[in-house]
Every structure is written in structure tokens, then in C-alpha cells.
C-alpha atoms as one frame of an Amber mdcrd trajectory, in Angstrom:
protein
  95.484 100.271  80.603  97.901 101.018  83.405 100.020 104.089  84.091 103.278
 104.009  86.072 104.495 107.484  87.021 108.108 107.796  88.140 108.837 110.837
  90.288 112.044 112.803  89.920 113.664 115.990  88.669 114.622 116.534  85.020
 118.176 117.279  83.900 121.592 115.674  84.178 122.278 117.427  87.487 119.675
 115.237  89.221 120.044 111.939  87.317 121.907 109.961  89.990 120.376 111.598
  93.078 118.394 109.565  95.588 115.302 111.666  94.812 115.285 110.404  91.218
 114.720 106.756  92.081 111.253 106.932  90.500 112.643 108.181  87.185 115.225
 105.390  87.139 112.586 102.715  87.823 110.451 103.739  84.844 113.631 103.937
  82.738 114.310 100.304  83.668 110.747  99.417  82.681 111.062 101.154  79.309
 114.273  99.253  78.640 112.747  95.902  79.628 109.684  96.499  77.478 111.853
  97.713  74.603 109.964 100.991  74.171 111.361 104.460  73.405 110.674 107.616
  75.373 108.761 110.428  73.665 109.194 113.960  75.001 106.473 116.572  75.252
 106.606 120.013  76.848 105.883 118.954  80.429 106.437 115.198  80.434 108.143
 112.233  78.795 106.160 109.075  78.137 106.428 105.599  76.702 103.950 102.795
  76.030 104.509  99.065  76.103 102.741  95.776  76.572 102.845  93.477  79.598
 101.240  90.333  78.231  97.971  91.630  76.805  97.854  94.709  79.057  98.992
  98.177  78.023 101.402  99.936  80.370 102.104 103.629  79.940 105.212 105.036
  81.594 105.462 108.685  82.574 108.127 111.075  83.840 106.713 114.512  84.740
 109.251 117.151  83.677 107.793 119.888  85.881 110.272 119.194  88.730 109.373
 117.136  91.773 107.297 119.722  93.620 105.012 120.181  90.591 104.722 116.529
  89.534 100.935 116.750  89.523 101.019 119.417  86.815 103.023 117.117  84.539
 100.549 114.298  85.223  97.547 116.489  84.377  99.291 117.668  81.188  99.736
 114.016  80.201  96.055 113.278  80.860  95.029 116.304  78.774  97.335 115.265
  75.940  96.229 111.616  75.810  92.608 111.947  76.876  92.404 108.429  78.274
  91.658 106.843  81.603  93.621 104.157  83.371  92.554 101.061  85.262  95.375
 101.597  87.747  97.665 104.516  88.564 101.007 103.448  90.049 103.308 106.146
  91.437 106.945 105.143  91.978 108.938 107.302  94.379 111.817 107.468  96.833
 110.995 106.807 100.494 112.919 108.333 103.400 111.281 106.080 105.986 112.827
 102.879 104.584 116.521 101.947 104.552 118.237 101.849 101.163 117.265  98.705
  99.282 113.799  98.219 100.767 110.884  98.200  98.307 107.280  98.296  99.498
 103.884  98.642  97.843 101.099 100.662  99.412  97.611 101.720  98.364  96.531
 105.197  99.433  97.555 106.894 102.641  99.324 110.134 103.437 102.331 111.688
 101.738 104.732 111.908 104.734 106.128 115.231 103.536 106.999 113.988 100.036
 106.292 117.027  97.866 106.050 115.062  94.632 103.363 112.839  96.121 101.651
 115.891  97.622 101.494 117.492  94.179  99.974 114.321  92.680  97.349 114.143
  95.447  96.443 117.814  94.991  96.221 117.455  91.207  93.995 114.373  91.358
  91.959 115.341  94.409  92.463 111.810  95.735  95.127 109.696  97.383  93.861
 106.153  96.785  96.402 105.292  94.088  99.076 102.602  94.304 102.571 103.616
  95.425 105.763 101.643  94.865 108.223 103.037  97.418 111.990 102.725  97.083
 113.877 103.177 100.348 116.675 105.749 100.369 117.226 106.020 104.136 116.914
 109.078 106.323 119.667 111.390 107.612 120.110 111.749 111.354 118.924 115.353
 111.444 115.867 116.840 109.757 117.782 119.846 108.414 119.913 117.458 106.328
 116.960 115.962 104.410 117.215 118.219 101.338 120.940 117.569 100.935 120.303
 113.853 101.463 117.574 113.418  98.850 119.417 115.591  96.317 122.717 113.871
  97.040 124.328 111.135  94.980 124.941 107.947  97.005 128.442 106.527  97.380
 129.452 103.350  95.534 128.164 100.742  98.034 124.857 102.498  98.656 124.508
 103.182  94.934 124.705  99.440  94.200 122.048  98.730  96.857 119.787 101.413
  95.421 120.274 100.127  91.881 119.198  96.630  92.961 116.152  98.120  94.712
 115.176 100.031  91.583 115.264  96.802  89.565 113.122  95.165  92.240 110.678
  98.103  92.111 110.400  97.658  88.330 109.515  94.001  88.943 106.912  95.152
  91.472 105.250  97.372  88.861 105.152  94.507  86.359 103.680  92.210  89.033
 100.949  94.757  89.811 100.033  95.030  86.130 100.093  91.299  85.480  98.691
  89.868  88.709  97.077  92.705  90.664  98.128  94.846  93.580  97.157  92.387
  96.331  99.341  89.605  95.002 102.184  92.069  94.398 101.908  93.285  98.006
 102.047  89.692  99.257 105.279  89.188  97.326 107.108  92.472  97.725 105.973
  93.464 101.225 106.981  90.100 102.760 109.815  90.412 105.283 113.024  88.667
 104.297 112.842  86.332 107.281 109.294  85.306 106.352 110.180  84.510 102.754
 107.886  85.324  99.861 104.346  84.061 100.308 103.669  84.003  96.564 105.579
  84.506  93.370 104.722  86.821  90.497
């Protein structure tokens, strides 16, 4: 079984913000797999099949900075373990539209990731990172991540979220190494493999 956790903030106020890219990616996955969301107190979840593999989807509803609490509540509720944990989140260090896969590493100030690391006591999980770009000045970061992109950027971000959903499916079906070879390839290099 696999678990893909999309990071974001609950509520209509945050739906279209850059920070909610993770939520939108798992929404795309639920739609593609044809599975409904079920809401609990601290999380929403869905379960579907990718070939013969089970993929759980999760949206912590504890707000971004407490994402780990929503994840632990899900674990307590379902009492199962997962072969692979995949966390999908927005990434300031990449321009809008860039999608990259990474295993482990630091959190680069991302409070949702930090909460997951603290909750699990480990950082060696898979991350699917969706670029949202970085403002010129550090003091503008909060307004940037909680802002709604304009039409052109919104279209770029939407395409990236669809690509990130494909990356999650590739990880589940073919493994993280093959998915990294495909989705981390630079455009000028072309894709080394296909999922």
C-alpha cells in the first residue's frame, strides 16, 4: 500500500493559493482514480487502485503548520503501514511549472514538511515538489504562498499539478528511481525513460 499526502490549508479561502498545490494534486489523483473523498475530524482521505497496488490519498485538515498531526490522526484511525509515503507540496525554490521528485533531505523552511518530519521522527520519505517560484524579498514569502496566481501563472501551475499527479502514479507503479529518471530530467536532456 502507498500513501500520497497532499499538503495545504483547508477551507475555500485557501483553495486556489500557491500553498495548496499539494491538495490540488491529490484531488486530481482522486478524480483520475474515480474515488470519493471521506472526511474525518482532522483529515480527508480516499483509496483507489493503481493496477494491483492500493493508493491512499490524504489531505490533513489541521492547517499547513500542523500537517503532521493530521497524518498521525490518519495512522491512528486506519492502523496500517505503508510501503511508501509520498508527500506532495509546493516548492519556493523552483519556478512555477517545475516538478521534481526527491527522497529525504531537509525542509528548507517549509512548515508543513517540518511538521511531517517532527511527527514521524524521520525525513527519508519521498517528496513530489511543485514549483511556485519565490518572491524577490524574503518578507514577501507569506503573501506569495498564500496568494492566488494570476491567469497565466495559474495555467502553468495547473499543468504542473497534473504532471505531479502523474509523478505520484509513476512512483506507485514503477518505483521512485524510475520516476526520478523521468520527472527530474531537464527539458533539454529529454526524458531518459517513460512511465
